[in-house]
mmCIF file of N, CA and C in Angstrom:
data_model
loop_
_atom_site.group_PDB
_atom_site.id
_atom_site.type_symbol
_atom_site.label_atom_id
_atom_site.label_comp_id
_atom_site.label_asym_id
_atom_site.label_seq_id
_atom_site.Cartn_x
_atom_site.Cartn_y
_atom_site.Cartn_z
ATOM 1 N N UNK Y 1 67.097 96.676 -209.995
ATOM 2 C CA UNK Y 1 66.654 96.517 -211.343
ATOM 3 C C UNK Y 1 65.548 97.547 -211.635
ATOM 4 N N UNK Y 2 65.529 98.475 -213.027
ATOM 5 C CA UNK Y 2 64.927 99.462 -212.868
ATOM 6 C C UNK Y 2 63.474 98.809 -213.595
ATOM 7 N N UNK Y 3 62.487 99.438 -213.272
ATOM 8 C CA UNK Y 3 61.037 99.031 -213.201
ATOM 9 C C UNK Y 3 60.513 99.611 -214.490
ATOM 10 N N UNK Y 4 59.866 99.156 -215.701
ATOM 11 C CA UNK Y 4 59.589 99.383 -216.762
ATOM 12 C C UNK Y 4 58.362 100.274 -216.442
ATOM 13 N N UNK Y 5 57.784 100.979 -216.833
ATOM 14 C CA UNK Y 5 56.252 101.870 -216.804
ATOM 15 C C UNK Y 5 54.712 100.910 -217.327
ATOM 16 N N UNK Y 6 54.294 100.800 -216.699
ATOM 17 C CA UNK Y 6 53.461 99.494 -217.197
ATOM 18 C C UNK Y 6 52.405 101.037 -218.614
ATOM 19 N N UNK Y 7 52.617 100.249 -219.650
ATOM 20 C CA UNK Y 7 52.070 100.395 -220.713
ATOM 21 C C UNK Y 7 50.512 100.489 -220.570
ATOM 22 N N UNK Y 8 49.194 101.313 -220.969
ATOM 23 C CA UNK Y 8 47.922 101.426 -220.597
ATOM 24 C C UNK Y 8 47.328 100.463 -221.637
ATOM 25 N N UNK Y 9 46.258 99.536 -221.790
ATOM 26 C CA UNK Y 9 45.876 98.998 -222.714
ATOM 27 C C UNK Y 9 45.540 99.675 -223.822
ATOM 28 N N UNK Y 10 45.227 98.968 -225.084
ATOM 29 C CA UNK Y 10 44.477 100.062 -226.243
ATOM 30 C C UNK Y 10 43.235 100.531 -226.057
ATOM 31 N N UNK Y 11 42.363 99.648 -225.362
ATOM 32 C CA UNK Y 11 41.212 99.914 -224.935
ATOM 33 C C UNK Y 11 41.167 101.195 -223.995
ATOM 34 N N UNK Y 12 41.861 101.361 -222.922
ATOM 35 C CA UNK Y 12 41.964 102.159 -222.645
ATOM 36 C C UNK Y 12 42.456 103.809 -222.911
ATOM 37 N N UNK Y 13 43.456 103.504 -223.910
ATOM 38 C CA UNK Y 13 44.235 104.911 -224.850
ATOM 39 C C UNK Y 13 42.885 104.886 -225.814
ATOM 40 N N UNK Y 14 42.553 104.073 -225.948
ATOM 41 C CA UNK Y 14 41.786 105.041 -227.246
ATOM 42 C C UNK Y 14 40.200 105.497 -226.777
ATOM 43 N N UNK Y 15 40.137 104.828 -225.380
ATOM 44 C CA UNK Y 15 38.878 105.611 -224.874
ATOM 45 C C UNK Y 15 39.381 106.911 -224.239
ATOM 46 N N UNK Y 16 40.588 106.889 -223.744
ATOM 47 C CA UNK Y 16 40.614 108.383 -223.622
ATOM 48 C C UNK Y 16 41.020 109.488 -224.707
ATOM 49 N N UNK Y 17 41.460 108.642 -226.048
ATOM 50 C CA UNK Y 17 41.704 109.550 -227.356
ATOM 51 C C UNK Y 17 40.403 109.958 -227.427
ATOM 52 N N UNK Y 18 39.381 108.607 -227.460
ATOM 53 C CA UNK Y 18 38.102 109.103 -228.023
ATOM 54 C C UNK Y 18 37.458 110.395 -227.142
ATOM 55 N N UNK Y 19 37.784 110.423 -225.501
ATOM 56 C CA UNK Y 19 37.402 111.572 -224.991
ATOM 57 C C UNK Y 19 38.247 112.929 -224.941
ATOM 58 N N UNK Y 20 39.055 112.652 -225.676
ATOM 59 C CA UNK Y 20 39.836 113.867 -225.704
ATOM 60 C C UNK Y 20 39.540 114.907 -227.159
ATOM 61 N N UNK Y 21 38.971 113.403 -227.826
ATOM 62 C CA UNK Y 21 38.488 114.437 -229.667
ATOM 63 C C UNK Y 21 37.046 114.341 -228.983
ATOM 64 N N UNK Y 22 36.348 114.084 -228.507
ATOM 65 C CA UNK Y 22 35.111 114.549 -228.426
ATOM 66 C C UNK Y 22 35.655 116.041 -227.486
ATOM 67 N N UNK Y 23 36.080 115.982 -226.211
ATOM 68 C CA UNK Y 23 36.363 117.531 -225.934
ATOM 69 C C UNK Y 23 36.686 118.336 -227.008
ATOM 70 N N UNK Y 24 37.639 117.774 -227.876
ATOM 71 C CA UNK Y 24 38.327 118.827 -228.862
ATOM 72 C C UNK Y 24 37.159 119.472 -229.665
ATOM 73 N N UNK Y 25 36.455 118.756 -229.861
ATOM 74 C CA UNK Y 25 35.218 119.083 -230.650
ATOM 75 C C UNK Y 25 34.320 119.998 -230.051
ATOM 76 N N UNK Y 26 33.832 119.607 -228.660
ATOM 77 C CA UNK Y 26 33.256 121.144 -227.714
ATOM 78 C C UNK Y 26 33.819 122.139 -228.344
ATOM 79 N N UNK Y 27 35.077 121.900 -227.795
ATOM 80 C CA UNK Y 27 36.115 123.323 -227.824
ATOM 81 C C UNK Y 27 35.877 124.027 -229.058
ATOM 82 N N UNK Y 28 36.131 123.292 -230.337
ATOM 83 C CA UNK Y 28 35.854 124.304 -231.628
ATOM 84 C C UNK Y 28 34.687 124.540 -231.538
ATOM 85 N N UNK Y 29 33.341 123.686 -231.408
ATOM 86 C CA UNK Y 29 32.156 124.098 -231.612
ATOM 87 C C UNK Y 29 31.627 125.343 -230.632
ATOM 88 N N UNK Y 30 31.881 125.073 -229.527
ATOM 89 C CA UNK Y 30 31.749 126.367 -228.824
ATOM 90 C C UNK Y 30 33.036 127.952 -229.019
ATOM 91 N N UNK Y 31 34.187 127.259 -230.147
ATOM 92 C CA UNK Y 31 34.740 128.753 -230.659
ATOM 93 C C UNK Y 31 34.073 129.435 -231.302
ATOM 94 N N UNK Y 32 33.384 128.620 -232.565
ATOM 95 C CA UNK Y 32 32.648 128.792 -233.685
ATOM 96 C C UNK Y 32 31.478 129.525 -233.147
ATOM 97 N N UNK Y 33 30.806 129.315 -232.151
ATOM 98 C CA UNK Y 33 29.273 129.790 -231.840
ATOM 99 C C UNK Y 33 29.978 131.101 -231.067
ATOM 100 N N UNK Y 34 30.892 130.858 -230.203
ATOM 101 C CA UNK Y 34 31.344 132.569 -229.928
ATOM 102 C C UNK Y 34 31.913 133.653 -231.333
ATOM 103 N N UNK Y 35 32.410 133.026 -231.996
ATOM 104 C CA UNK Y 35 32.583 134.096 -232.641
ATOM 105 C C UNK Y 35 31.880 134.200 -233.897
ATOM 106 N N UNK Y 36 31.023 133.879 -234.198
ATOM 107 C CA UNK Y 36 29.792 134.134 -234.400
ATOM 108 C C UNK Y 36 29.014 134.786 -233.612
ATOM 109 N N UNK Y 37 28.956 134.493 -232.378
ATOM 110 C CA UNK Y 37 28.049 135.877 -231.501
ATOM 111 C C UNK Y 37 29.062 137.056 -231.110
ATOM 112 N N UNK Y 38 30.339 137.032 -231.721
ATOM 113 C CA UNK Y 38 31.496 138.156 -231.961
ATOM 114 C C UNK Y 38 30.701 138.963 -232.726
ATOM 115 N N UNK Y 39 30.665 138.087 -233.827
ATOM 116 C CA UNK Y 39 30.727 138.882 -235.454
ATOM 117 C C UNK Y 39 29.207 139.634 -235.367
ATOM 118 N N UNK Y 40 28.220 138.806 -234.703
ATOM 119 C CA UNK Y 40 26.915 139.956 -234.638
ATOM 120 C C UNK Y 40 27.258 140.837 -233.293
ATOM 121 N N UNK Y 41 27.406 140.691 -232.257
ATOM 122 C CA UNK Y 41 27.592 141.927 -231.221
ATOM 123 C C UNK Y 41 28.329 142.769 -232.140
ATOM 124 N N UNK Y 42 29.522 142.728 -232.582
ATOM 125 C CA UNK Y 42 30.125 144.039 -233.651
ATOM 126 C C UNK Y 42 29.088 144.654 -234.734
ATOM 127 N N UNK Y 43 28.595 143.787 -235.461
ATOM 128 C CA UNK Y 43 26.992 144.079 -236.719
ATOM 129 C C UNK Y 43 25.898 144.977 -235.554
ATOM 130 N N UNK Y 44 26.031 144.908 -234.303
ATOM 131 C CA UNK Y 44 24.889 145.743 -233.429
ATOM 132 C C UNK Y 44 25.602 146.516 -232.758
ATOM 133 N N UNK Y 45 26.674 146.484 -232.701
ATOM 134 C CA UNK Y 45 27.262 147.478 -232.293
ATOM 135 C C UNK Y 45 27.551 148.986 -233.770
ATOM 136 N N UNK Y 46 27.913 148.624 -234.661
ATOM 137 C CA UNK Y 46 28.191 149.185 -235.717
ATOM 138 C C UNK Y 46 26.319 149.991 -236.301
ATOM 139 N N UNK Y 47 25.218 149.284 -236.140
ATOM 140 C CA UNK Y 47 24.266 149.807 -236.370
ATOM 141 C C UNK Y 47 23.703 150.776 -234.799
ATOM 142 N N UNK Y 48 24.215 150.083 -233.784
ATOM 143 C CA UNK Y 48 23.901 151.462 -232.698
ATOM 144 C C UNK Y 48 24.477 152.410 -232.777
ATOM 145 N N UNK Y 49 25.913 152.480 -233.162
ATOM 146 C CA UNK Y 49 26.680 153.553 -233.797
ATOM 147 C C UNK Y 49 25.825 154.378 -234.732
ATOM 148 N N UNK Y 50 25.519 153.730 -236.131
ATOM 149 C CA UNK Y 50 24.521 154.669 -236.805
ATOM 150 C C UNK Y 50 23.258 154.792 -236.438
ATOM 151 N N UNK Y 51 22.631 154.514 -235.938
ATOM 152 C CA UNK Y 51 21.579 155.285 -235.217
ATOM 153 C C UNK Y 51 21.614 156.300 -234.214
ATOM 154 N N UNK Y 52 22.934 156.276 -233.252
ATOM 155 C CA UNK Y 52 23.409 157.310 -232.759
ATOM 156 C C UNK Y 52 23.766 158.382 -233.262
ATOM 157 N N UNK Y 53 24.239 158.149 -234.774
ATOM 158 C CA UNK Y 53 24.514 159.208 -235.860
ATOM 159 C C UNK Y 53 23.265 159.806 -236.384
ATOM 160 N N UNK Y 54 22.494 159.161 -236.446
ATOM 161 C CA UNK Y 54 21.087 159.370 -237.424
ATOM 162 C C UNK Y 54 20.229 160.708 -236.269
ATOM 163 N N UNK Y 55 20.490 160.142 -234.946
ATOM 164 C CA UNK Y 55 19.359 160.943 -234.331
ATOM 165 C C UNK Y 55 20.139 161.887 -233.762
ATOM 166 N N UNK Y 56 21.293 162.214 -233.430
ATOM 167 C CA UNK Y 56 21.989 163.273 -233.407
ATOM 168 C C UNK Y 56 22.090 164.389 -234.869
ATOM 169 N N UNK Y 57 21.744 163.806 -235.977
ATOM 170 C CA UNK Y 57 21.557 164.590 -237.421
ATOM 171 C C UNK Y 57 19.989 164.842 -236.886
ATOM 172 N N UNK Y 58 18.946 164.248 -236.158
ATOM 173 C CA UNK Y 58 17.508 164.626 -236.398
ATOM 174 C C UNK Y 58 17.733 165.775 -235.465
ATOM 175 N N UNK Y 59 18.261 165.720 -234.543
ATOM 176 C CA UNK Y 59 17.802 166.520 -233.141
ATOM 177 C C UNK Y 59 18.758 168.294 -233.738
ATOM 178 N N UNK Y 60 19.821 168.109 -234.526
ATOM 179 C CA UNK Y 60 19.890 168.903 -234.913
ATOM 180 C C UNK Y 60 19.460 169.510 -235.978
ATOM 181 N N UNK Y 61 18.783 168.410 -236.663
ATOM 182 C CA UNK Y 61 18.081 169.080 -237.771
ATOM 183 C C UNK Y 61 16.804 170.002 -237.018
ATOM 184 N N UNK Y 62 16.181 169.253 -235.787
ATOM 185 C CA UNK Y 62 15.049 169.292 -234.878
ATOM 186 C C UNK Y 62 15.017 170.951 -234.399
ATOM 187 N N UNK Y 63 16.599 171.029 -233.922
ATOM 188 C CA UNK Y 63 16.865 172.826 -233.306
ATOM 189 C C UNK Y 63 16.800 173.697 -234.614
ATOM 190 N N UNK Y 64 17.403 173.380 -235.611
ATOM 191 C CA UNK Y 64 17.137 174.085 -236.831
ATOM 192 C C UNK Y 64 15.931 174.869 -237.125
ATOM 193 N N UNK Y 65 14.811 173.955 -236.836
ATOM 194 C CA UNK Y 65 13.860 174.129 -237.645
ATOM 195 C C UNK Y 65 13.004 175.020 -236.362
ATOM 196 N N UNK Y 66 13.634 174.717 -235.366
ATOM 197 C CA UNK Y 66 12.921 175.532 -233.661
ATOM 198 C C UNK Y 66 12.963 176.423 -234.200
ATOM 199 N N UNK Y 67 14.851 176.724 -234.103
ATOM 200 C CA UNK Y 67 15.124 178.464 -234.266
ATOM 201 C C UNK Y 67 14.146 178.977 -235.732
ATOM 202 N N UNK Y 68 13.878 178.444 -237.135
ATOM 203 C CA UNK Y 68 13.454 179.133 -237.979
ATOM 204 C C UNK Y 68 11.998 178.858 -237.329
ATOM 205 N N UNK Y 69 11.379 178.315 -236.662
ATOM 206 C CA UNK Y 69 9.782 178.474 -236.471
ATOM 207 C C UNK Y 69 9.801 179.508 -235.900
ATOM 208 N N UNK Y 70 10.649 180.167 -234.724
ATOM 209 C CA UNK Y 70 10.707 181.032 -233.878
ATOM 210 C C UNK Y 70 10.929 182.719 -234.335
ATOM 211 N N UNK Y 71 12.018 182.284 -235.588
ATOM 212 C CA UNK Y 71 12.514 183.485 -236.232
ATOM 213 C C UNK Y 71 11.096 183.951 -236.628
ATOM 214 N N UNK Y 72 10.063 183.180 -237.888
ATOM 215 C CA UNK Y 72 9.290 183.298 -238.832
ATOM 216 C C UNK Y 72 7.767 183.697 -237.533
ATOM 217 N N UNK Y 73 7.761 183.158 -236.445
ATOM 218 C CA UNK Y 73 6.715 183.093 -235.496
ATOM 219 C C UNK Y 73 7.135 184.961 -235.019
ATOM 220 N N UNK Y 74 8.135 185.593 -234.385
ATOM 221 C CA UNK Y 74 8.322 187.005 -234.729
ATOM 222 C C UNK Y 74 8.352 187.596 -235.452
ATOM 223 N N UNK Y 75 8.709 187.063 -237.031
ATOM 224 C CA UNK Y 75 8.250 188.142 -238.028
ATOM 225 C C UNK Y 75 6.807 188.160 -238.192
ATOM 226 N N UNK Y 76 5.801 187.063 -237.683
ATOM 227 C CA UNK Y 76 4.670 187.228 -237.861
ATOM 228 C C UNK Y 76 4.198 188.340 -236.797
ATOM 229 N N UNK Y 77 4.537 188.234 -235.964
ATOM 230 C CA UNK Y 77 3.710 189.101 -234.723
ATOM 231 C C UNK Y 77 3.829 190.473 -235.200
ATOM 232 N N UNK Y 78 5.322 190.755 -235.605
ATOM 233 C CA UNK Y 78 5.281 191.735 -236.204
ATOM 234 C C UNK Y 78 4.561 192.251 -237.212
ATOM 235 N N UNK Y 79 4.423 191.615 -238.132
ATOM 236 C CA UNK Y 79 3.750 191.757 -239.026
ATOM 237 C C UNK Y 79 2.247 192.400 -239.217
ATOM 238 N N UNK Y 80 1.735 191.463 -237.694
ATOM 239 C CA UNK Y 80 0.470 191.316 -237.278
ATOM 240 C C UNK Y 80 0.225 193.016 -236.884
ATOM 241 N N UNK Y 81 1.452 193.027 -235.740
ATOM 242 C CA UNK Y 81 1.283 194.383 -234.731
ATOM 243 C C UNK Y 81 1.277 195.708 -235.940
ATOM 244 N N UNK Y 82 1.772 195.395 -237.199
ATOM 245 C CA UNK Y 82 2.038 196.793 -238.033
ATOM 246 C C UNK Y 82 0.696 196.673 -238.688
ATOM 247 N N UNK Y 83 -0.344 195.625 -239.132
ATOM 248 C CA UNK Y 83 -1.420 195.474 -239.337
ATOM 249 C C UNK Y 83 -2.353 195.907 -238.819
ATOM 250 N N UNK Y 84 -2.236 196.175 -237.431
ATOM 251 C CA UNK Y 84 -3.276 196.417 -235.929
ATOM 252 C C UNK Y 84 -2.550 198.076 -235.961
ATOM 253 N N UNK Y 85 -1.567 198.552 -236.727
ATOM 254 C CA UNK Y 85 -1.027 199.883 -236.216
ATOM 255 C C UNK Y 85 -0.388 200.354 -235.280
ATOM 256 N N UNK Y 86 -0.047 199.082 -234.574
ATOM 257 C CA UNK Y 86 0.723 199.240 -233.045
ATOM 258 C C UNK Y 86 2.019 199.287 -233.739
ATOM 259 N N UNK Y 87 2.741 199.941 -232.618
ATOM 260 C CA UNK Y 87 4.240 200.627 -233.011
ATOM 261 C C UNK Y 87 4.734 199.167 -232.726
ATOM 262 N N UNK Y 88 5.770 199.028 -233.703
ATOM 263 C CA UNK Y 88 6.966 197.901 -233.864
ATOM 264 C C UNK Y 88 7.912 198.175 -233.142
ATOM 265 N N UNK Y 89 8.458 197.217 -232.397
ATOM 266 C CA UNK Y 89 8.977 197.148 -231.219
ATOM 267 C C UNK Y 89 10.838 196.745 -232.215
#
């Protein structure tokens, strides 16, 4: 004679429903807080990006202004040396 499955009480199904929606609930709440710390790691990632942009525009703005200090720093000497009467080089 085949043996029926003994049935779990309600008390029991619904304490483990109740622990199965409280897990369920971790689960979203800790999706929600990751992707939220998604959505800002990308917001800091996207502003290290432009600041990487920003100071790569300074540093070349930075050589720019070398080479013209340098250009304008020899036309002075020169300038100086034709002042003093020394032959221009």
């Amino acid at each position: 004679m085949p043996r029926a499955m003994p049935t779990p009480a309600p008390e029991v199904e619904s304490s483990t429903q109740a622990a199965m929606h409280a897990e369920l609930h971790f689960i979203r709440e800790e999706r929600d807080r990751l992707r939220c710390e998604l959505v800002d790691s990308r917001a800091e990632v996207a502003d290290y990006r432009e600041l990487q942009t920003e100071l790569a525009r300074a540093r070349a703005r930075i050589a720019t202004l070398e080479r013209e200090m340098a250009r304008l720093s020899a036309t002075l000497d020169r300038v100086r040396a034709r002042a003093r009467g020394a032959p221009h080089p």
